[in-house]
Amino acid sequence: SSGINAEWPLRPGENTKLSTVYNKCAEFVKEKRPEWLNNFPKNIGFGTGIEFREPSLLIGPKNDNVLKKNMVFIIQIGVVGLKEDEKEYALMLGDTVVIGDTGASVLTPSKKKIRSVSIFLKGEGDAEEEEEEENIMENITRQSRRTAVIDNKLRHEPLSDDKRKEHQRKLVEKLNQEARDRLSAKKNGYTEKKKVQTSVAFKNLQSFPSNDPDIRNLKIMVDKKHESVIIPIFGIPTPFHISTIKNVSKSEEGDYVYLRTNLNVPGTQVAKDEHYSNPEATFMKEITFRSNMRKTLAGEVPAMHLNNAFRIIKEVQKKFKQYENEKKEKRSDCDSALIPLL
């Protein structure tokens, strides 16, 4: 950090241009190692912000943009094409810095010793010889493996048709055994514990329709796709899966429409088979909304929204119950189909 602040003009100000920073570095290289100047890069870093690499903030000889406080730069100073003992190598040093009132502060205080930042690559000749040896060994291994597999298939493995029939026979035996276990358990007075699937309104935040105008205006919104009803509770849109709604009713009293929603909670007859992760928590049993039937100045009737919500909830409830009944029928058909096989 001290080296950067002492040698580099990385200070905010009208006279501190990015081209000035580049020229100062080039002068330093020319003074210390003039033979490196021809291999010096065309830019030595870039600003980062909204984009990882801001094109307008390249630290190059032709960029006259001015440094400002709180700007963040990724400094990359490198020299390529260097040769020593007939071996070619490159040097590259990088840091992330932020511009402060008096200079730049390094945000990447990592190890910078040669052994910590050096990467050694093998020459092209060594890599080609090693690759040829690997290819030869791989071909020999592949040929021996293929021969062993063919011999094994010819001597030991049955035909594919025989394997399929054997697999089908095992599946039939497994299904029959499961049916026998269920029937014997019922005869002995035991009942099979059903696997209860918890209904989830939205599996992730991305599927939640947060941009819907009804949700933004804190109104009741019915999502047919996810079979869910989104109800504002204390100013927060809260989703309820349609299976958690016991029933919904609508009534009119005077100039108001009332929408009453009863929910399934632990302990009720309808929700006795439902799964609750925390049955001892506090549950909402009933929610009632009221809306005016008089027209507003804009010519709208607020109660129309409750009427539409009541109608759509009834439709989604009906479709969900039909779907659940069809699943139960399919399960019962599968169980009855196994009985003749006993």
mmCIF file of N, CA and C in Angstrom, residues 14-91:
data_model
loop_
_atom_site.group_PDB
_atom_site.id
_atom_site.type_symbol
_atom_site.label_atom_id
_atom_site.label_comp_id
_atom_site.label_asym_id
_atom_site.label_seq_id
_atom_site.Cartn_x
_atom_site.Cartn_y
_atom_site.Cartn_z
ATOM 1 N N GLU A 14 -8.632 16.754 -10.305
ATOM 2 C CA GLU A 14 -8.879 17.096 -11.702
ATOM 3 C C GLU A 14 -7.659 16.843 -12.575
ATOM 4 N N ASN A 15 -6.469 16.901 -11.995
ATOM 5 C CA ASN A 15 -5.247 16.735 -12.785
ATOM 6 C C ASN A 15 -4.773 15.286 -12.828
ATOM 7 N N THR A 16 -5.439 14.423 -12.133
ATOM 8 C CA THR A 16 -5.015 13.018 -12.105
ATOM 9 C C THR A 16 -5.822 12.242 -13.134
ATOM 10 N N LYS A 17 -5.255 12.039 -14.300
ATOM 11 C CA LYS A 17 -5.909 11.312 -15.374
ATOM 12 C C LYS A 17 -5.374 9.884 -15.423
ATOM 13 N N LEU A 18 -6.160 9.004 -15.998
ATOM 14 C CA LEU A 18 -5.732 7.614 -16.122
ATOM 15 C C LEU A 18 -4.519 7.490 -17.041
ATOM 16 N N SER A 19 -4.447 8.349 -18.030
ATOM 17 C CA SER A 19 -3.275 8.323 -18.919
ATOM 18 C C SER A 19 -2.010 8.730 -18.163
ATOM 19 N N THR A 20 -2.154 9.643 -17.179
ATOM 20 C CA THR A 20 -1.012 10.044 -16.369
ATOM 21 C C THR A 20 -0.489 8.872 -15.548
ATOM 22 N N VAL A 21 -1.427 8.071 -14.998
ATOM 23 C CA VAL A 21 -1.031 6.901 -14.220
ATOM 24 C C VAL A 21 -0.248 5.929 -15.102
ATOM 25 N N TYR A 22 -0.742 5.691 -16.319
ATOM 26 C CA TYR A 22 -0.058 4.767 -17.229
ATOM 27 C C TYR A 22 1.335 5.287 -17.590
ATOM 28 N N ASN A 23 1.433 6.574 -17.915
ATOM 29 C CA ASN A 23 2.724 7.132 -18.331
ATOM 30 C C ASN A 23 3.737 7.093 -17.187
ATOM 31 N N LYS A 24 3.287 7.323 -15.954
ATOM 32 C CA LYS A 24 4.188 7.246 -14.806
ATOM 33 C C LYS A 24 4.759 5.834 -14.666
ATOM 34 N N CYS A 25 3.893 4.819 -14.849
ATOM 35 C CA CYS A 25 4.374 3.441 -14.742
ATOM 36 C C CYS A 25 5.349 3.116 -15.865
ATOM 37 N N ALA A 26 5.032 3.591 -17.069
ATOM 38 C CA ALA A 26 5.934 3.349 -18.199
ATOM 39 C C ALA A 26 7.293 4.011 -17.971
ATOM 40 N N GLU A 27 7.292 5.226 -17.407
ATOM 41 C CA GLU A 27 8.555 5.906 -17.117
ATOM 42 C C GLU A 27 9.354 5.142 -16.072
ATOM 43 N N PHE A 28 8.662 4.600 -15.088
ATOM 44 C CA PHE A 28 9.346 3.838 -14.039
ATOM 45 C C PHE A 28 10.017 2.593 -14.630
ATOM 46 N N VAL A 29 9.312 1.889 -15.531
ATOM 47 C CA VAL A 29 9.885 0.711 -16.177
ATOM 48 C C VAL A 29 11.061 1.112 -17.063
ATOM 49 N N LYS A 30 10.923 2.216 -17.773
ATOM 50 C CA LYS A 30 12.005 2.679 -18.651
ATOM 51 C C LYS A 30 13.249 3.016 -17.850
ATOM 52 N N GLU A 31 13.045 3.549 -16.633
ATOM 53 C CA GLU A 31 14.180 3.926 -15.797
ATOM 54 C C GLU A 31 14.860 2.697 -15.192
ATOM 55 N N LYS A 32 14.061 1.744 -14.714
ATOM 56 C CA LYS A 32 14.622 0.592 -14.020
ATOM 57 C C LYS A 32 15.021 -0.530 -14.971
ATOM 58 N N ARG A 33 14.146 -0.869 -15.907
ATOM 59 C CA ARG A 33 14.392 -1.962 -16.856
ATOM 60 C C ARG A 33 14.006 -1.518 -18.264
ATOM 61 N N PRO A 34 14.842 -0.772 -18.932
ATOM 62 C CA PRO A 34 14.478 -0.263 -20.263
ATOM 63 C C PRO A 34 14.237 -1.379 -21.283
ATOM 64 N N GLU A 35 14.858 -2.556 -21.095
ATOM 65 C CA GLU A 35 14.659 -3.645 -22.061
ATOM 66 C C GLU A 35 13.244 -4.230 -21.971
ATOM 67 N N TRP A 36 12.520 -3.935 -20.894
ATOM 68 C CA TRP A 36 11.147 -4.441 -20.753
ATOM 69 C C TRP A 36 10.117 -3.544 -21.426
ATOM 70 N N LEU A 37 10.512 -2.354 -21.830
ATOM 71 C CA LEU A 37 9.531 -1.364 -22.297
ATOM 72 C C LEU A 37 8.799 -1.835 -23.554
ATOM 73 N N ASN A 38 9.508 -2.551 -24.448
ATOM 74 C CA ASN A 38 8.857 -3.026 -25.680
ATOM 75 C C ASN A 38 7.782 -4.076 -25.393
ATOM 76 N N ASN A 39 7.947 -4.786 -24.278
ATOM 77 C CA ASN A 39 6.979 -5.816 -23.923
ATOM 78 C C ASN A 39 5.940 -5.330 -22.907
ATOM 79 N N PHE A 40 5.945 -4.032 -22.604
ATOM 80 C CA PHE A 40 5.006 -3.483 -21.624
ATOM 81 C C PHE A 40 3.595 -3.476 -22.213
ATOM 82 N N PRO A 41 2.548 -3.862 -21.446
ATOM 83 C CA PRO A 41 1.182 -3.957 -21.996
ATOM 84 C C PRO A 41 0.604 -2.598 -22.361
ATOM 85 N N LYS A 42 -0.456 -2.623 -23.196
ATOM 86 C CA LYS A 42 -1.099 -1.387 -23.647
ATOM 87 C C LYS A 42 -1.982 -0.769 -22.574
ATOM 88 N N ASN A 43 -2.391 -1.544 -21.583
ATOM 89 C CA ASN A 43 -3.102 -0.990 -20.429
ATOM 90 C C ASN A 43 -2.689 -1.784 -19.195
ATOM 91 N N ILE A 44 -2.768 -1.156 -18.043
ATOM 92 C CA ILE A 44 -2.286 -1.786 -16.805
ATOM 93 C C ILE A 44 -3.406 -1.958 -15.781
ATOM 94 N N GLY A 45 -4.636 -2.032 -16.247
ATOM 95 C CA GLY A 45 -5.740 -2.263 -15.319
ATOM 96 C C GLY A 45 -7.010 -1.596 -15.816
ATOM 97 N N PHE A 46 -8.037 -1.681 -14.998
ATOM 98 C CA PHE A 46 -9.340 -1.135 -15.389
ATOM 99 C C PHE A 46 -10.167 -0.901 -14.138
ATOM 100 N N GLY A 47 -11.133 -0.021 -14.292
ATOM 101 C CA GLY A 47 -12.069 0.228 -13.203
ATOM 102 C C GLY A 47 -13.156 -0.825 -13.172
ATOM 103 N N THR A 48 -13.670 -1.101 -11.989
ATOM 104 C CA THR A 48 -14.745 -2.073 -11.829
ATOM 105 C C THR A 48 -15.858 -1.447 -11.004
ATOM 106 N N GLY A 49 -17.080 -1.780 -11.372
ATOM 107 C CA GLY A 49 -18.237 -1.186 -10.694
ATOM 108 C C GLY A 49 -19.499 -1.928 -11.049
ATOM 109 N N ILE A 50 -20.360 -1.277 -11.829
ATOM 110 C CA ILE A 50 -21.573 -1.960 -12.301
ATOM 111 C C ILE A 50 -21.177 -3.125 -13.194
ATOM 112 N N GLU A 51 -20.212 -2.911 -14.060
ATOM 113 C CA GLU A 51 -19.632 -3.981 -14.864
ATOM 114 C C GLU A 51 -18.293 -4.383 -14.255
ATOM 115 N N PHE A 52 -17.941 -5.658 -14.426
ATOM 116 C CA PHE A 52 -16.648 -6.104 -13.894
ATOM 117 C C PHE A 52 -15.498 -5.335 -14.544
ATOM 118 N N ARG A 53 -15.589 -5.127 -15.843
ATOM 119 C CA ARG A 53 -14.554 -4.388 -16.572
ATOM 120 C C ARG A 53 -15.218 -3.204 -17.255
ATOM 121 N N GLU A 54 -15.022 -2.017 -16.698
ATOM 122 C CA GLU A 54 -15.622 -0.807 -17.261
ATOM 123 C C GLU A 54 -14.752 -0.323 -18.427
ATOM 124 N N PRO A 55 -15.271 -0.364 -19.661
ATOM 125 C CA PRO A 55 -14.439 0.037 -20.819
ATOM 126 C C PRO A 55 -13.961 1.482 -20.753
ATOM 127 N N SER A 56 -14.738 2.355 -20.109
ATOM 128 C CA SER A 56 -14.360 3.771 -20.068
ATOM 129 C C SER A 56 -13.295 4.063 -19.016
ATOM 130 N N LEU A 57 -12.931 3.066 -18.214
ATOM 131 C CA LEU A 57 -11.970 3.290 -17.135
ATOM 132 C C LEU A 57 -10.719 2.425 -17.306
ATOM 133 N N LEU A 58 -10.308 2.180 -18.548
ATOM 134 C CA LEU A 58 -9.060 1.467 -18.778
ATOM 135 C C LEU A 58 -7.880 2.388 -18.469
ATOM 136 N N ILE A 59 -6.913 1.848 -17.765
ATOM 137 C CA ILE A 59 -5.714 2.646 -17.462
ATOM 138 C C ILE A 59 -4.751 2.491 -18.631
ATOM 139 N N GLY A 60 -4.861 3.404 -19.584
ATOM 140 C CA GLY A 60 -4.057 3.355 -20.794
ATOM 141 C C GLY A 60 -3.512 4.724 -21.156
ATOM 142 N N PRO A 61 -2.670 4.815 -22.192
ATOM 143 C CA PRO A 61 -2.021 6.088 -22.528
ATOM 144 C C PRO A 61 -2.957 7.110 -23.163
ATOM 145 N N LYS A 62 -4.148 6.689 -23.624
ATOM 146 C CA LYS A 62 -5.038 7.616 -24.325
ATOM 147 C C LYS A 62 -6.320 7.915 -23.555
ATOM 148 N N ASN A 63 -6.422 7.465 -22.322
ATOM 149 C CA ASN A 63 -7.639 7.661 -21.533
ATOM 150 C C ASN A 63 -7.454 8.875 -20.625
ATOM 151 N N ASP A 64 -8.254 9.923 -20.873
ATOM 152 C CA ASP A 64 -8.137 11.165 -20.113
ATOM 153 C C ASP A 64 -9.200 11.292 -19.029
ATOM 154 N N ASN A 65 -9.900 10.208 -18.701
ATOM 155 C CA ASN A 65 -10.855 10.274 -17.591
ATOM 156 C C ASN A 65 -10.110 10.507 -16.284
ATOM 157 N N VAL A 66 -10.747 11.224 -15.382
ATOM 158 C CA VAL A 66 -10.111 11.672 -14.146
ATOM 159 C C VAL A 66 -10.445 10.714 -13.007
ATOM 160 N N LEU A 67 -9.474 10.479 -12.124
ATOM 161 C CA LEU A 67 -9.701 9.661 -10.931
ATOM 162 C C LEU A 67 -10.585 10.410 -9.950
ATOM 163 N N LYS A 68 -11.522 9.668 -9.329
ATOM 164 C CA LYS A 68 -12.398 10.248 -8.311
ATOM 165 C C LYS A 68 -12.377 9.379 -7.072
ATOM 166 N N LYS A 69 -12.750 9.988 -5.967
ATOM 167 C CA LYS A 69 -12.765 9.272 -4.697
ATOM 168 C C LYS A 69 -13.755 8.101 -4.745
ATOM 169 N N ASN A 70 -13.375 7.005 -4.089
ATOM 170 C CA ASN A 70 -14.194 5.781 -3.962
ATOM 171 C C ASN A 70 -14.250 4.967 -5.242
ATOM 172 N N MET A 71 -13.507 5.341 -6.273
ATOM 173 C CA MET A 71 -13.399 4.482 -7.450
ATOM 174 C C MET A 71 -12.586 3.232 -7.094
ATOM 175 N N VAL A 72 -12.970 2.106 -7.682
ATOM 176 C CA VAL A 72 -12.273 0.850 -7.441
ATOM 177 C C VAL A 72 -11.624 0.397 -8.745
ATOM 178 N N PHE A 73 -10.315 0.067 -8.684
ATOM 179 C CA PHE A 73 -9.575 -0.360 -9.864
ATOM 180 C C PHE A 73 -8.922 -1.714 -9.608
ATOM 181 N N ILE A 74 -8.894 -2.531 -10.658
ATOM 182 C CA ILE A 74 -8.126 -3.771 -10.643
ATOM 183 C C ILE A 74 -6.843 -3.513 -11.419
ATOM 184 N N ILE A 75 -5.739 -3.450 -10.709
ATOM 185 C CA ILE A 75 -4.444 -3.129 -11.307
ATOM 186 C C ILE A 75 -3.799 -4.428 -11.783
ATOM 187 N N GLN A 76 -3.424 -4.471 -13.049
ATOM 188 C CA GLN A 76 -2.741 -5.630 -13.624
ATOM 189 C C GLN A 76 -1.515 -5.142 -14.391
ATOM 190 N N ILE A 77 -0.367 -5.330 -13.796
ATOM 191 C CA ILE A 77 0.884 -4.898 -14.427
ATOM 192 C C ILE A 77 1.632 -6.151 -14.842
ATOM 193 N N GLY A 78 1.861 -6.285 -16.112
ATOM 194 C CA GLY A 78 2.517 -7.486 -16.610
ATOM 195 C C GLY A 78 3.490 -7.200 -17.725
ATOM 196 N N VAL A 79 4.487 -8.070 -17.838
ATOM 197 C CA VAL A 79 5.462 -8.000 -18.925
ATOM 198 C C VAL A 79 5.564 -9.394 -19.514
ATOM 199 N N VAL A 80 5.344 -9.522 -20.813
ATOM 200 C CA VAL A 80 5.357 -10.826 -21.480
ATOM 201 C C VAL A 80 6.554 -10.917 -22.426
ATOM 202 N N GLY A 81 6.857 -12.140 -22.833
ATOM 203 C CA GLY A 81 7.911 -12.357 -23.805
ATOM 204 C C GLY A 81 9.305 -12.198 -23.268
ATOM 205 N N LEU A 82 9.491 -12.345 -21.956
ATOM 206 C CA LEU A 82 10.830 -12.233 -21.369
ATOM 207 C C LEU A 82 11.572 -13.557 -21.532
ATOM 208 N N LYS A 83 12.886 -13.490 -21.715
ATOM 209 C CA LYS A 83 13.688 -14.693 -21.929
ATOM 210 C C LYS A 83 14.856 -14.726 -20.973
ATOM 211 N N GLU A 84 15.135 -15.918 -20.478
ATOM 212 C CA GLU A 84 16.274 -16.135 -19.593
ATOM 213 C C GLU A 84 16.705 -17.593 -19.718
ATOM 214 N N ASP A 85 17.988 -17.818 -20.024
ATOM 215 C CA ASP A 85 18.529 -19.167 -20.237
ATOM 216 C C ASP A 85 17.734 -19.907 -21.309
ATOM 217 N N GLU A 86 17.416 -19.194 -22.398
ATOM 218 C CA GLU A 86 16.679 -19.750 -23.544
ATOM 219 C C GLU A 86 15.267 -20.215 -23.166
ATOM 220 N N LYS A 87 14.751 -19.730 -22.047
ATOM 221 C CA LYS A 87 13.374 -20.038 -21.640
ATOM 222 C C LYS A 87 12.579 -18.747 -21.585
ATOM 223 N N GLU A 88 11.384 -18.832 -22.108
ATOM 224 C CA GLU A 88 10.521 -17.649 -22.158
ATOM 225 C C GLU A 88 9.566 -17.668 -20.966
ATOM 226 N N TYR A 89 9.376 -16.498 -20.380
ATOM 227 C CA TYR A 89 8.473 -16.420 -19.234
ATOM 228 C C TYR A 89 7.778 -15.054 -19.242
ATOM 229 N N ALA A 90 6.825 -14.894 -18.345
ATOM 230 C CA ALA A 90 6.075 -13.643 -18.236
ATOM 231 C C ALA A 90 5.906 -13.292 -16.766
ATOM 232 N N LEU A 91 5.764 -12.005 -16.489
ATOM 233 C CA LEU A 91 5.520 -11.505 -15.141
ATOM 234 C C LEU A 91 4.181 -10.793 -15.118
#
